[in-house]
Amino acid sequence: MDGTLKTKDISDQLGVNPTTVQRWTKYFDIECRQNELGHHVYSKEQARLFMFISQQLKSGKKMKEIELSQLEKLNQPLPKQTPAISTNEYEQKLHEMMDHLKEIDVKLAQKADEVVSYQLLKHRAEIDDMTTLLKRLENRLIRMEAQQHEHQEDNELPIASGGGGRKKWKTFLHMFTF
């Protein structure tokens, strides 16, 4: 029994007593069938009638004032509404937006490339500065080593003349004196 509802089902949907649904059936002369167990069975269209009756009563109308013909007027299909924008216009706008998005994407990629190029140039300049500094430090270190080597050659006296050995020994002794 597809598409059919029992009295209890309709009363549950509407939040009323099942006897109320039976009373509305008699009062508004709504046809109903009975299933093999003797239960009243209603179609979905009839369930919509009960929904309409319930709404009318809740809005304050009396049962005498309710006309089921009003429901038929409400159920008539509405005239087709034309879309606010035609399909061609919609597609044209869609293509324009897609083109605009592509332009933005290209500009974004170009800007990213410019930023990366600028950073590379900046890093290159920093590397060049560091290379120059390293060369200057290397030259300075070479000069210092040469000066120290010359100074050592001047201070070295042969051991036989009493030169070199004693100075080192005195320095060593000065460390342990109090």
XYZ file of C-alpha atoms in Angstrom:
178
model
C 0.000 0.000 0.000
C 2.440 2.616 -1.236
C 1.426 6.245 -0.954
C -1.304 5.630 1.601
C -1.549 6.837 5.161
C -3.664 5.558 8.035
C -5.720 7.808 10.278
C -3.075 7.530 12.987
C -0.287 8.611 10.581
C -2.186 11.728 9.540
C -3.138 12.605 13.107
C 0.518 12.286 14.157
C 1.628 14.586 11.330
C -0.939 17.213 12.259
C -0.633 16.843 16.009
C -4.324 16.066 16.516
C -6.326 13.148 17.850
C -7.221 10.348 15.364
C -10.928 10.889 16.113
C -10.492 14.495 14.915
C -9.298 13.194 11.543
C -12.345 10.890 11.366
C -14.676 13.782 12.268
C -13.108 15.964 9.504
C -13.555 13.053 7.076
C -17.310 12.947 7.766
C -17.817 16.717 7.973
C -15.954 17.554 4.724
C -17.140 14.351 3.008
C -13.616 13.187 2.219
C -13.606 9.759 0.604
C -11.461 7.116 2.207
C -10.818 3.435 1.688
C -10.437 0.722 4.232
C -7.569 -1.734 4.266
C -7.900 -5.461 4.986
C -7.773 -4.760 8.742
C -10.602 -2.222 8.567
C -8.417 0.880 9.067
C -9.248 4.026 7.142
C -6.549 4.695 4.540
C -5.947 8.054 2.833
C -3.906 9.111 -0.186
C -1.231 11.794 -0.057
C -3.593 14.249 -1.752
C -6.157 13.641 0.981
C -3.430 14.122 3.585
C -2.801 17.547 2.011
C -6.516 18.312 2.453
C -6.261 17.509 6.156
C -3.153 19.712 6.394
C -5.104 22.574 4.772
C -8.037 22.070 7.168
C -5.695 22.061 10.153
C -3.995 25.294 9.031
C -7.338 27.010 8.466
C -8.570 26.015 11.937
C -5.322 27.174 13.543
C -5.679 30.535 11.794
C -8.977 31.006 13.631
C -11.595 29.921 11.098
C -14.522 27.758 12.083
C -15.253 24.491 10.268
C -18.290 26.096 8.579
C -16.069 28.800 7.057
C -13.535 26.435 5.498
C -13.974 25.814 1.777
C -11.953 23.017 0.246
C -12.233 24.734 -3.135
C -9.728 27.302 -1.844
C -7.128 24.543 -1.679
C -7.620 23.776 -5.355
C -6.921 27.426 -6.198
C -3.749 27.313 -4.100
C -2.603 24.098 -5.806
C -2.796 25.473 -9.330
C 0.658 25.669 -10.862
C 2.217 29.085 -10.938
C 2.943 30.601 -14.343
C 6.492 29.967 -15.477
C 8.782 32.765 -14.554
C 11.341 33.810 -17.080
C 14.863 33.764 -15.747
C 16.253 37.126 -14.778
C 19.142 36.683 -17.200
C 19.218 34.682 -20.389
C 21.471 31.689 -20.805
C 23.586 33.441 -23.437
C 24.131 36.429 -21.180
C 24.962 34.116 -18.302
C 27.521 32.226 -20.375
C 29.016 35.489 -21.631
C 29.373 36.791 -18.066
C 30.860 33.480 -17.013
C 33.458 33.663 -19.810
C 34.276 37.253 -18.876
C 34.824 36.239 -15.268
C 37.000 33.297 -16.311
C 39.095 35.612 -18.526
C 39.409 38.071 -15.671
C 40.539 35.289 -13.334
C 43.153 34.206 -15.892
C 44.455 37.788 -16.126
C 44.720 37.973 -12.349
C 46.548 34.643 -12.322
C 49.055 35.899 -14.935
C 49.611 39.144 -13.003
C 50.121 37.203 -9.788
C 52.672 34.901 -11.424
C 54.484 37.905 -12.931
C 54.583 39.644 -9.551
C 55.941 36.492 -7.910
C 58.667 36.290 -10.584
C 59.589 39.934 -9.984
C 59.864 39.342 -6.244
C 62.059 36.279 -6.758
C 64.262 38.172 -9.240
C 64.678 41.045 -6.801
C 65.583 38.639 -3.999
C 68.131 36.894 -6.228
C 69.765 40.223 -7.114
C 69.837 41.200 -3.458
C 71.417 37.872 -2.467
C 73.935 38.173 -5.310
C 74.981 41.622 -4.063
C 75.352 40.281 -0.513
C 77.464 37.358 -1.768
C 79.686 39.765 -3.734
C 80.136 41.919 -0.617
C 81.062 38.852 1.448
C 83.520 37.666 -1.215
C 85.236 41.074 -1.218
C 85.411 41.029 2.576
C 86.883 37.508 2.559
C 89.562 38.555 0.046
C 90.500 41.555 2.191
C 90.692 39.353 5.298
C 92.803 36.802 3.432
C 95.238 39.497 2.248
C 95.458 40.916 5.747
C 96.148 37.456 7.192
C 98.901 36.871 4.629
C 100.554 40.208 5.577
C 100.295 39.394 9.293
C 101.863 35.969 8.767
C 104.663 37.540 6.738
C 105.313 40.149 9.463
C 105.360 37.494 12.168
C 107.712 35.335 10.130
C 110.105 38.300 9.658
C 109.884 39.131 13.366
C 110.738 35.546 14.337
C 113.750 35.490 12.045
C 115.063 38.706 13.606
C 114.664 37.435 17.191
C 116.213 34.036 16.665
C 119.739 33.859 17.995
C 121.760 30.777 17.933
C 121.531 28.745 21.151
C 125.276 28.765 21.503
C 125.318 32.534 21.927
C 122.847 32.264 24.792
C 119.858 33.547 22.880
C 116.644 31.596 22.217
C 116.389 28.930 24.948
C 116.390 31.061 28.108
C 113.497 33.329 27.194
C 111.156 30.425 26.806
C 112.346 28.933 30.086
C 111.850 32.231 31.969
C 108.345 32.624 30.629
C 107.557 29.120 31.785
C 108.891 29.865 35.285
C 106.939 33.118 35.571
C 103.729 31.136 35.278
C 104.411 29.235 38.483
C 105.778 32.008 40.675
C 103.763 33.577 43.420
